[in-house]
Short mmCIF file of C-alpha atoms and ligand atoms in Angstrom, two decimals:
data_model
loop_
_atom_site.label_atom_id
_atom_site.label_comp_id
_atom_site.label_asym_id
_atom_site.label_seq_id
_atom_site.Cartn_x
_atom_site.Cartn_y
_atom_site.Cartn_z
CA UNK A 1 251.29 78.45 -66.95
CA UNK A 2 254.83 77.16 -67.53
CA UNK A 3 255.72 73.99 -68.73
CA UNK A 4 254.88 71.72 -65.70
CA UNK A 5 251.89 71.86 -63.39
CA UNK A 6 254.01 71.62 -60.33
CA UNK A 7 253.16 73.56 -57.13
CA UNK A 8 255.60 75.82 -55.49
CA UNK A 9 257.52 76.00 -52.39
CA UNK A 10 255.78 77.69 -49.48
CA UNK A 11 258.77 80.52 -48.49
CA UNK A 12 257.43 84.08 -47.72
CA UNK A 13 259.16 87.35 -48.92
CA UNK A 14 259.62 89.46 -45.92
CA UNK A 15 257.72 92.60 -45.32
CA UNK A 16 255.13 91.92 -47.80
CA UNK A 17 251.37 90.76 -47.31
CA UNK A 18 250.35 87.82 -47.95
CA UNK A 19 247.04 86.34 -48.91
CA UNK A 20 245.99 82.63 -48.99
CA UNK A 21 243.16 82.11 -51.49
CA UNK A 22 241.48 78.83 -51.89
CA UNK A 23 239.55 78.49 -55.51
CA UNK A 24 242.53 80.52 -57.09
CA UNK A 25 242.04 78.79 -60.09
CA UNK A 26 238.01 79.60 -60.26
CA UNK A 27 236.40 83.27 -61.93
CA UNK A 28 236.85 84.88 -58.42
CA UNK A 29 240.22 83.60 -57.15
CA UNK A 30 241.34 84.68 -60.77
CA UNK A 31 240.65 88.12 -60.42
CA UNK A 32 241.22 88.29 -56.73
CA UNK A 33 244.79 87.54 -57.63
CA UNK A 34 244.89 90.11 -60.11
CA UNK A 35 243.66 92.53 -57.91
CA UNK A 36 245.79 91.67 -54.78
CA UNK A 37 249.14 91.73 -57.14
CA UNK A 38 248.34 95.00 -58.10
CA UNK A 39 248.07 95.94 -54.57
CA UNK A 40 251.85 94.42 -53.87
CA UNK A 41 250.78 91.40 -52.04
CA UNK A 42 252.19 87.90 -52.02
CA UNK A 43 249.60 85.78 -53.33
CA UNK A 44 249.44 82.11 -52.34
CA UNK A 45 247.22 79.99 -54.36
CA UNK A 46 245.58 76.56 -53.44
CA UNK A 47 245.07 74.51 -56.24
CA UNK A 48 243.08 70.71 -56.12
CA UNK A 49 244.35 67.99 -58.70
CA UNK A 50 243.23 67.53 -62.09
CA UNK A 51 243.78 65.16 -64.51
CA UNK A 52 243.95 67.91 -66.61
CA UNK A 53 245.68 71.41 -66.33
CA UNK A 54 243.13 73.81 -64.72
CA UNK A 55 244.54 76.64 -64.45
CA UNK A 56 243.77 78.27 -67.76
CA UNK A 57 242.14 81.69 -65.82
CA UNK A 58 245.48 82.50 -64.34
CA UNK A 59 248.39 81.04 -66.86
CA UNK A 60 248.59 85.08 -68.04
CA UNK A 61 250.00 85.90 -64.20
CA UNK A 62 251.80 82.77 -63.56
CA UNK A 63 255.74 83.36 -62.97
CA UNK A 64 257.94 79.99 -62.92
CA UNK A 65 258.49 79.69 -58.88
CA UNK A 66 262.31 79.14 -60.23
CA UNK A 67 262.61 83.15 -61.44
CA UNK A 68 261.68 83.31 -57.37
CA UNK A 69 262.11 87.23 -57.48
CA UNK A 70 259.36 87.68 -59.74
CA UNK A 71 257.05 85.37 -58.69
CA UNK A 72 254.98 86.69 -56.43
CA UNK A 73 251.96 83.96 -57.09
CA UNK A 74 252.45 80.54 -55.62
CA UNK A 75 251.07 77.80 -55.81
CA UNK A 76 250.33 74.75 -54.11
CA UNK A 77 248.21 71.45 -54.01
CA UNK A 78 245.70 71.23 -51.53
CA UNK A 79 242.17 70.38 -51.21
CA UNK A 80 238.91 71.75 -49.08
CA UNK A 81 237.75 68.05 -48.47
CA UNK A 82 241.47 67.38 -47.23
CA UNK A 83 242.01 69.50 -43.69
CA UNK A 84 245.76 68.41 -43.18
CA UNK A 85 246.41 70.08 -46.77
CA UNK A 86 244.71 72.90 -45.40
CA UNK A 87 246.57 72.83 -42.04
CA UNK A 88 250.26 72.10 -43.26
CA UNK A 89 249.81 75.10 -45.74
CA UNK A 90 248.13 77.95 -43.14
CA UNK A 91 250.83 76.89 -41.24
CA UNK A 92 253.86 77.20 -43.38
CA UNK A 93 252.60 79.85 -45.25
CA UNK A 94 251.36 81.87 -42.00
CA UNK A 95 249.08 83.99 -44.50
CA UNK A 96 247.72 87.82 -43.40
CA UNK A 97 244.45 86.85 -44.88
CA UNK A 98 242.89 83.96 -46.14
CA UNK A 99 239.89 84.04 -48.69
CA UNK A 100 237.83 81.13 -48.77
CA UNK A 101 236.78 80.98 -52.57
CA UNK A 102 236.99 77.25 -53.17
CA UNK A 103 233.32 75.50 -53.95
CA UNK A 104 231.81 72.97 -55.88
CA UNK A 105 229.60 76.28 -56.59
CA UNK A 106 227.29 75.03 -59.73
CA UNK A 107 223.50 74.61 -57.83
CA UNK A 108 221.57 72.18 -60.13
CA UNK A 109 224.76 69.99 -60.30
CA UNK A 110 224.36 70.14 -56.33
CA UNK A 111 221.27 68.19 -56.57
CA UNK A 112 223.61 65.92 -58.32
CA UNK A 113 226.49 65.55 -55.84
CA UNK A 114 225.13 66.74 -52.76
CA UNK A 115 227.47 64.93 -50.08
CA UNK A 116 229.91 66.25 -51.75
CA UNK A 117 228.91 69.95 -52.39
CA UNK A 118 227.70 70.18 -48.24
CA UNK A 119 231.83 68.51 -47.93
CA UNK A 120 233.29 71.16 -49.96
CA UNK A 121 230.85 73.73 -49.75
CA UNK A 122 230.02 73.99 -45.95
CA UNK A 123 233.45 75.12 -45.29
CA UNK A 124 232.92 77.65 -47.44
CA UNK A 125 230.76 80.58 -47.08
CA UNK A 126 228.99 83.25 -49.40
CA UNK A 127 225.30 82.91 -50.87
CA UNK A 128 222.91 81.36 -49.25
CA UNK A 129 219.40 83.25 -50.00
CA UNK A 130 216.71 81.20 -51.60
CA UNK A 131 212.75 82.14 -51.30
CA UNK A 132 213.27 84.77 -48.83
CA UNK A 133 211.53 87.86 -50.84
CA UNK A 134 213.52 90.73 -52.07
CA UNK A 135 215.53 92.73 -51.50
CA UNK A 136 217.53 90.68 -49.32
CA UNK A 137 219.76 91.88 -46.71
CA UNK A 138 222.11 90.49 -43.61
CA UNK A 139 218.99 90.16 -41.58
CA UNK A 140 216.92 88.23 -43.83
CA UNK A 141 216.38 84.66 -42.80
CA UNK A 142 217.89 82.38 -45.21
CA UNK A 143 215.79 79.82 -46.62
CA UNK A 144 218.40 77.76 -48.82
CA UNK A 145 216.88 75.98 -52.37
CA UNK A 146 219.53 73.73 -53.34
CA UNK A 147 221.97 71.39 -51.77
CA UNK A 148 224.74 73.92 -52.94
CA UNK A 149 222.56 76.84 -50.84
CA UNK A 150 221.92 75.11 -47.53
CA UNK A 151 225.64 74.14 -47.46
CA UNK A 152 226.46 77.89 -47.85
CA UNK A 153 224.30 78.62 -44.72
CA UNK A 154 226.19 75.98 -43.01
CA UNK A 155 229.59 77.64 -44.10
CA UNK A 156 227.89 80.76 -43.39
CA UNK A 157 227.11 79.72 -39.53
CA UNK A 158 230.49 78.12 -38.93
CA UNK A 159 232.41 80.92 -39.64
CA UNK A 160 229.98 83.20 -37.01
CA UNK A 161 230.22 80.49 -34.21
CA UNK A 162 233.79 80.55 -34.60
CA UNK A 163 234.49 84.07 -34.82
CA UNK A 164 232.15 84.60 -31.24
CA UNK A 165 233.90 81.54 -29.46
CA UNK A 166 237.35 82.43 -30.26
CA UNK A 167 237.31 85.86 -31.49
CA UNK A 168 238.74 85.30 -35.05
CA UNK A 169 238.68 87.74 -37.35
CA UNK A 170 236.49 85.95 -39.94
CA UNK A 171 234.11 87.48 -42.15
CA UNK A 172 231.24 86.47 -44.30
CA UNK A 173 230.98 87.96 -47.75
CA UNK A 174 227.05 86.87 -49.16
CA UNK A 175 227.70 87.86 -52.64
CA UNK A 176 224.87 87.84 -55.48
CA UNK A 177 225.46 86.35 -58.48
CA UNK A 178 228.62 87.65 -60.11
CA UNK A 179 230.10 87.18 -64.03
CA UNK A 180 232.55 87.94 -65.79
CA UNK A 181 234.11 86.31 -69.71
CA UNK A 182 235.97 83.59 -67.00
CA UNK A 183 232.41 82.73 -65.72
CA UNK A 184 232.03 78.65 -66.34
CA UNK A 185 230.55 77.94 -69.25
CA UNK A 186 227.48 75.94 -68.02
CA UNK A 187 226.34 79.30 -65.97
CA UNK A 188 223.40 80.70 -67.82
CA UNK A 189 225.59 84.33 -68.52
CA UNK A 190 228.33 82.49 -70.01
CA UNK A 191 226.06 79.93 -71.92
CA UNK A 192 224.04 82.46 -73.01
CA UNK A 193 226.84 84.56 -74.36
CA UNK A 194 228.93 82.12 -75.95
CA UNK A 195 226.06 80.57 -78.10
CA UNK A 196 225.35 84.21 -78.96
CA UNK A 197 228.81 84.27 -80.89
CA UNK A 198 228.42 80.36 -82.07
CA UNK A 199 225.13 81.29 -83.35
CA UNK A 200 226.37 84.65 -85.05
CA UNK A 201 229.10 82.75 -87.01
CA UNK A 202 226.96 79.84 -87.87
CA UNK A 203 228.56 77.25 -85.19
CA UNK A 204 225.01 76.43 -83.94
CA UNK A 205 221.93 77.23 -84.18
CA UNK A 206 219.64 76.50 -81.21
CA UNK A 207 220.72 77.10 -77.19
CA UNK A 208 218.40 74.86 -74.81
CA UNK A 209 217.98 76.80 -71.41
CA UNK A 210 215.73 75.90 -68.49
CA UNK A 211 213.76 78.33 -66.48
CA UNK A 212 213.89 81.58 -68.10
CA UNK A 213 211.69 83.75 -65.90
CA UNK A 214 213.82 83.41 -62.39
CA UNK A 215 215.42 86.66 -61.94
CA UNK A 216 218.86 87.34 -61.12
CA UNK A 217 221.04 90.18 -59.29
CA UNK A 218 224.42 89.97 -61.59
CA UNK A 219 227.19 91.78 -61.14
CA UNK A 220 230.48 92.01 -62.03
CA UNK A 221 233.25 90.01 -60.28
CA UNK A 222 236.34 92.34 -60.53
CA UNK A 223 233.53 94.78 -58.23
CA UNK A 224 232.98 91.57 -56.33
CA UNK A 225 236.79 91.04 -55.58
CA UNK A 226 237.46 94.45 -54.40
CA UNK A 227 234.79 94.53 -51.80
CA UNK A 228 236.00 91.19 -50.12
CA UNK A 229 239.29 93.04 -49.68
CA UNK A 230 237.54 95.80 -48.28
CA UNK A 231 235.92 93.14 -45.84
CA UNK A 232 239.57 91.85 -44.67
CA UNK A 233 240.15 95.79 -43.82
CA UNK A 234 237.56 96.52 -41.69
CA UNK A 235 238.39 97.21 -38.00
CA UNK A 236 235.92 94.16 -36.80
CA UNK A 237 234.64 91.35 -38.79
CA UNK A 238 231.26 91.60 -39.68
CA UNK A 239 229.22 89.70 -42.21
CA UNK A 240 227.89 91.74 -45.74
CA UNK A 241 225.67 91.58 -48.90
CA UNK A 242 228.22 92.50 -51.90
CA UNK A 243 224.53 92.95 -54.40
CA UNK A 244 223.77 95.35 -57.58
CA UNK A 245 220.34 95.89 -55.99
CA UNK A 246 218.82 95.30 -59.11
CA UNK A 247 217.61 92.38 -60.73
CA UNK A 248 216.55 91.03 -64.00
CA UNK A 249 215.18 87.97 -65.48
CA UNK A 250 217.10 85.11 -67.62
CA UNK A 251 214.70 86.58 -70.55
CA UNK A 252 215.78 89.99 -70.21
CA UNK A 253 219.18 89.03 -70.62
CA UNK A 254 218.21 86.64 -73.86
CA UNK A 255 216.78 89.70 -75.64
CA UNK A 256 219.71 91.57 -75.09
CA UNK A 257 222.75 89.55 -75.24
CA UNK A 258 220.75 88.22 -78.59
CA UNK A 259 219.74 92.11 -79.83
CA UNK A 260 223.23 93.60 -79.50
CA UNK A 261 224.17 90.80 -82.28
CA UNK A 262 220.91 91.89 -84.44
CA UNK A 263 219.61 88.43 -83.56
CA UNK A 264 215.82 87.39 -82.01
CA UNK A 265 216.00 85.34 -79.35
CA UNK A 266 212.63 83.49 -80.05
CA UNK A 267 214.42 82.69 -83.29
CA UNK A 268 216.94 80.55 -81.13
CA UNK A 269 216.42 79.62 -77.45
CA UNK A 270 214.55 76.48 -77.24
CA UNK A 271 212.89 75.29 -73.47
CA UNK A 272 214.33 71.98 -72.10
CA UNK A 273 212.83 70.66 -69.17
CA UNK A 274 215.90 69.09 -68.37
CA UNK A 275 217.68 72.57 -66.97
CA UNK A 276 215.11 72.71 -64.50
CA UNK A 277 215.87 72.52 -60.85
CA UNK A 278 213.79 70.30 -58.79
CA UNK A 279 213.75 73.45 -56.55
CA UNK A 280 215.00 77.34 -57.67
CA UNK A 281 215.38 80.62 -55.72
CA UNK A 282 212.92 82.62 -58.01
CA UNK A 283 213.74 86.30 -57.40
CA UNK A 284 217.06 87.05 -56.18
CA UNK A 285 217.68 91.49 -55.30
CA UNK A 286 220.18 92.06 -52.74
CA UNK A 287 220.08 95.19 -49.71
CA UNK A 288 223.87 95.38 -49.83
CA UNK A 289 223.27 99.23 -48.03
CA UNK A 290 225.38 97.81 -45.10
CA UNK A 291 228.25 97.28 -46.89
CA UNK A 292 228.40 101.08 -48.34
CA UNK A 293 231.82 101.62 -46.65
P1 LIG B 1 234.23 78.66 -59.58
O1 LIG B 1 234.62 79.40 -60.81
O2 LIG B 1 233.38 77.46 -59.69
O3 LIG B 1 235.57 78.31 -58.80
C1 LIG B 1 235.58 77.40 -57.72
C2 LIG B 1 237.01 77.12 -57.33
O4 LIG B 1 237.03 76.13 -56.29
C3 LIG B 1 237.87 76.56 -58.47
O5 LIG B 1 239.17 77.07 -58.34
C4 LIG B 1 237.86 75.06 -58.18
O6 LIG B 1 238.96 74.40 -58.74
C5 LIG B 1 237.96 75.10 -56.65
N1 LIG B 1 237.57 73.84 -56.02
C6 LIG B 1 236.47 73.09 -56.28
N2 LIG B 1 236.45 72.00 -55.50
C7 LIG B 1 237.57 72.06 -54.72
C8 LIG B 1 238.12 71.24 -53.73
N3 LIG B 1 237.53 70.10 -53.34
N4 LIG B 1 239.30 71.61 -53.15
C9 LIG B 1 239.92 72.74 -53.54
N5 LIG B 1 239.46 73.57 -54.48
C10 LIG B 1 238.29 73.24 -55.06
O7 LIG B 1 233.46 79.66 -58.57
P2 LIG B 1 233.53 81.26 -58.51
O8 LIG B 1 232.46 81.80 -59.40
O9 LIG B 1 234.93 81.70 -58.65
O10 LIG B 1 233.04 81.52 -57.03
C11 LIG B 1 233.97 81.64 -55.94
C12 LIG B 1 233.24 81.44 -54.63
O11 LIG B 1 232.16 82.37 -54.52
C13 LIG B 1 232.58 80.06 -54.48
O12 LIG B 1 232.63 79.70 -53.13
C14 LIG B 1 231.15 80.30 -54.92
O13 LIG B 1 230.29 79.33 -54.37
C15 LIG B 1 230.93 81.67 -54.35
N6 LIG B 1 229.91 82.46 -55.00
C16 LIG B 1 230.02 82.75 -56.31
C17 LIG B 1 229.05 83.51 -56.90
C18 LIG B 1 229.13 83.88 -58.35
O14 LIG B 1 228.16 84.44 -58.86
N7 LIG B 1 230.23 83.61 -59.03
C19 LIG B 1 227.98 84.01 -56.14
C20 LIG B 1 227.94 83.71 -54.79
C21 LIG B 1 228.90 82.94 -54.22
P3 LIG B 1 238.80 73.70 -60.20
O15 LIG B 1 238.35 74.77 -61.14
O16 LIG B 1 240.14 73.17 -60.46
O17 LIG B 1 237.75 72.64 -60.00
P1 LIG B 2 222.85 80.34 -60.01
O1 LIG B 2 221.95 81.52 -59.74
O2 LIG B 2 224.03 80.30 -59.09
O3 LIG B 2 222.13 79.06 -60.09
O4 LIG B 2 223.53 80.67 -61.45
P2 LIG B 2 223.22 80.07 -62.90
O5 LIG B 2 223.90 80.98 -63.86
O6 LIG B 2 223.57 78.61 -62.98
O7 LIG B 2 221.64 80.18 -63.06
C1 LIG B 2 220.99 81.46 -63.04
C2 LIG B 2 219.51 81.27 -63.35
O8 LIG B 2 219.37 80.89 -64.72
C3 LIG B 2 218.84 80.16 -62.54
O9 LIG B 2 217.60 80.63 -62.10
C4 LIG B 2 218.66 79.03 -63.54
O10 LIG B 2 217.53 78.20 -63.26
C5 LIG B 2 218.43 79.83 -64.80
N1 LIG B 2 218.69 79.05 -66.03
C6 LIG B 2 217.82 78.93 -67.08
N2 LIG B 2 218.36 78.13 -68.01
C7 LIG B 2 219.59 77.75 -67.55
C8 LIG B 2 220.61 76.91 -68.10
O11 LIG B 2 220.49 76.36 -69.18
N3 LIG B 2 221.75 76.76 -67.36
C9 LIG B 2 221.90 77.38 -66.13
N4 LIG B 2 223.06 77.22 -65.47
N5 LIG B 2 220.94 78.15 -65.59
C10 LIG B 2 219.79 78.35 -66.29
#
């Protein structure tokens, strides 16, 4: 990013469209952008305030606002838990489509921060399935696990009430578990991965992990991104699984995130109680057959 974390002015370019994306500065919103610029949108970002700079996932496609012919990313502070933020930007920036990407989205710190997760969260929407059995579709009642989950149904219900009261076109993407090398670091992919190299080059030697036997559908997020858009282009607004349909366990990814460095696992990962959740969707395989466009 340039030299100053400032937010932008709110203009529009004429003719082009525009997307709003809250969480721009998260994996998704990072490679939503990407994948919306390529497309020739305008691409308004909102961004919440840091003490720090935090927007080290998009500084590669940041353009100073000032070189305003190139910059077709903007933007601007704002913040889910604040609704006039929210309001004064939808209404300047009078966006095409909005995508709701902002979360507090790590589950066991939910247990942590739960009023605030179900405040940022709830007016959110995407995964919500907990210890519904697998495979799990549209029509599969959700049984949330985790502060972060039951918020997500809430998000998830809000944005059906309000598309049948006032006929908005609002959509629910319920994505799986998706990574990417931008993935936050306390994720197990990313943790995993990153002590893998540490590990390799002698940085560390042992990786403490939690429940290794919970079984995850993981994708990959520049898939993830595309099929939201697809959403937004739809004739009516629906609500879809965006899922691999296959699953594997933390301990299947160990062995091989471990093997493709010529390393043993077993040699390595050490149990810590401590990563436990005091509750954890076990088996997680979506049905995403509905959303086969
Ligand atoms: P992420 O990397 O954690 O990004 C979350 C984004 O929300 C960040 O830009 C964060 O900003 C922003 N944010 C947090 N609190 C905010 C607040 N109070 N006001 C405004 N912005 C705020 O999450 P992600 O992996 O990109 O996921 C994107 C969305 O998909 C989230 O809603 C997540 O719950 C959902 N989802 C993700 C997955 C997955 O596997 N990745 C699966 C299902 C659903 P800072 O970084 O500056 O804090
Ligand atoms: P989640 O599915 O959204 O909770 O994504 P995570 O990447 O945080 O966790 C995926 C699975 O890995 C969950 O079942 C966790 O319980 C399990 N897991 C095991 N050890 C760890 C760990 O050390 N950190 C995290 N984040 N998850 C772990």
């Amino acid at each position: 990013m340039a030299s100053e974390n400032e937010s932008s002015r709110g203009e529009a370019i004429p003719g082009r469209r525009i997307a709003l994306i809250t969480g721009i500065t998260g994996q998704d919103g990072s490679y939503l952008t990407e994948f919306l610029l390529n497309n020739g949108y305008e691409v308004h970002g909102l961004i919440h305030r840091s003490s720090n700079f935090n927007t080290q996932r998009i500084n590669h496609i940041y353009i100073d606002p000032h070189n305003a012919h190139k910059a077709r990313m903007k933007l601007h502070y704002a913040d889910l838990t604040d609704a006039s933020s929210l309001r004064r930007w939808l209404d300047t920036i009078r966006p095409d489509e909005v995508y709701n990407l902002a979360a507090q989205s790590h589950v066991a710190v939910s247990f942590e921060i739960p009023d605030y997760t179900a405040d940022v969260v709830a007016t959110g929407a995407l995964q919500m399935f907990g210890s519904t059995p697998p495979p799990q579709s549209e029509a599969s009642p959700f049984h949330p696990r985790s502060p972060y989950a039951a918020s997500k149904c809430a998000a998830h219900w809000y944005t059906v009430t309000y598309r049948e009261a006032y006929r908005i076109f609002a959509s629910n993407g319920i994505l799986f578990n998706h990574e990417s090398p931008r993935r936050g670091e306390n994720f197990v992919t990313r943790k995993i991965t990153r002590a893998v190299g540490r590990i390799k080059i002698g940085l560390q030697s042992k990786l403490f992990l939690g429940n290794l036997q919970a079984s995850r559908d993981w994708g990959f997020v520049g898939d993830c991104v595309e099929a939201m858009w697809m959403m937004l282009q739809q004739e009516k607004p629906d609500d879809y699984v965006v899922a691999t349909e296959e699953s594997h366990t933390v301990e299947e990814f160990l062995e091989v995130a471990f093997s493709y460095v010529g390393l043993k696992w077993k040699d390595h990962a050490v149990i810590d109680k401590w990563y436990f959740r005091p509750a954890e969707g076990d088996n997680l395989k979506g049905d995403s057959s509905k959303a086969i466009f």
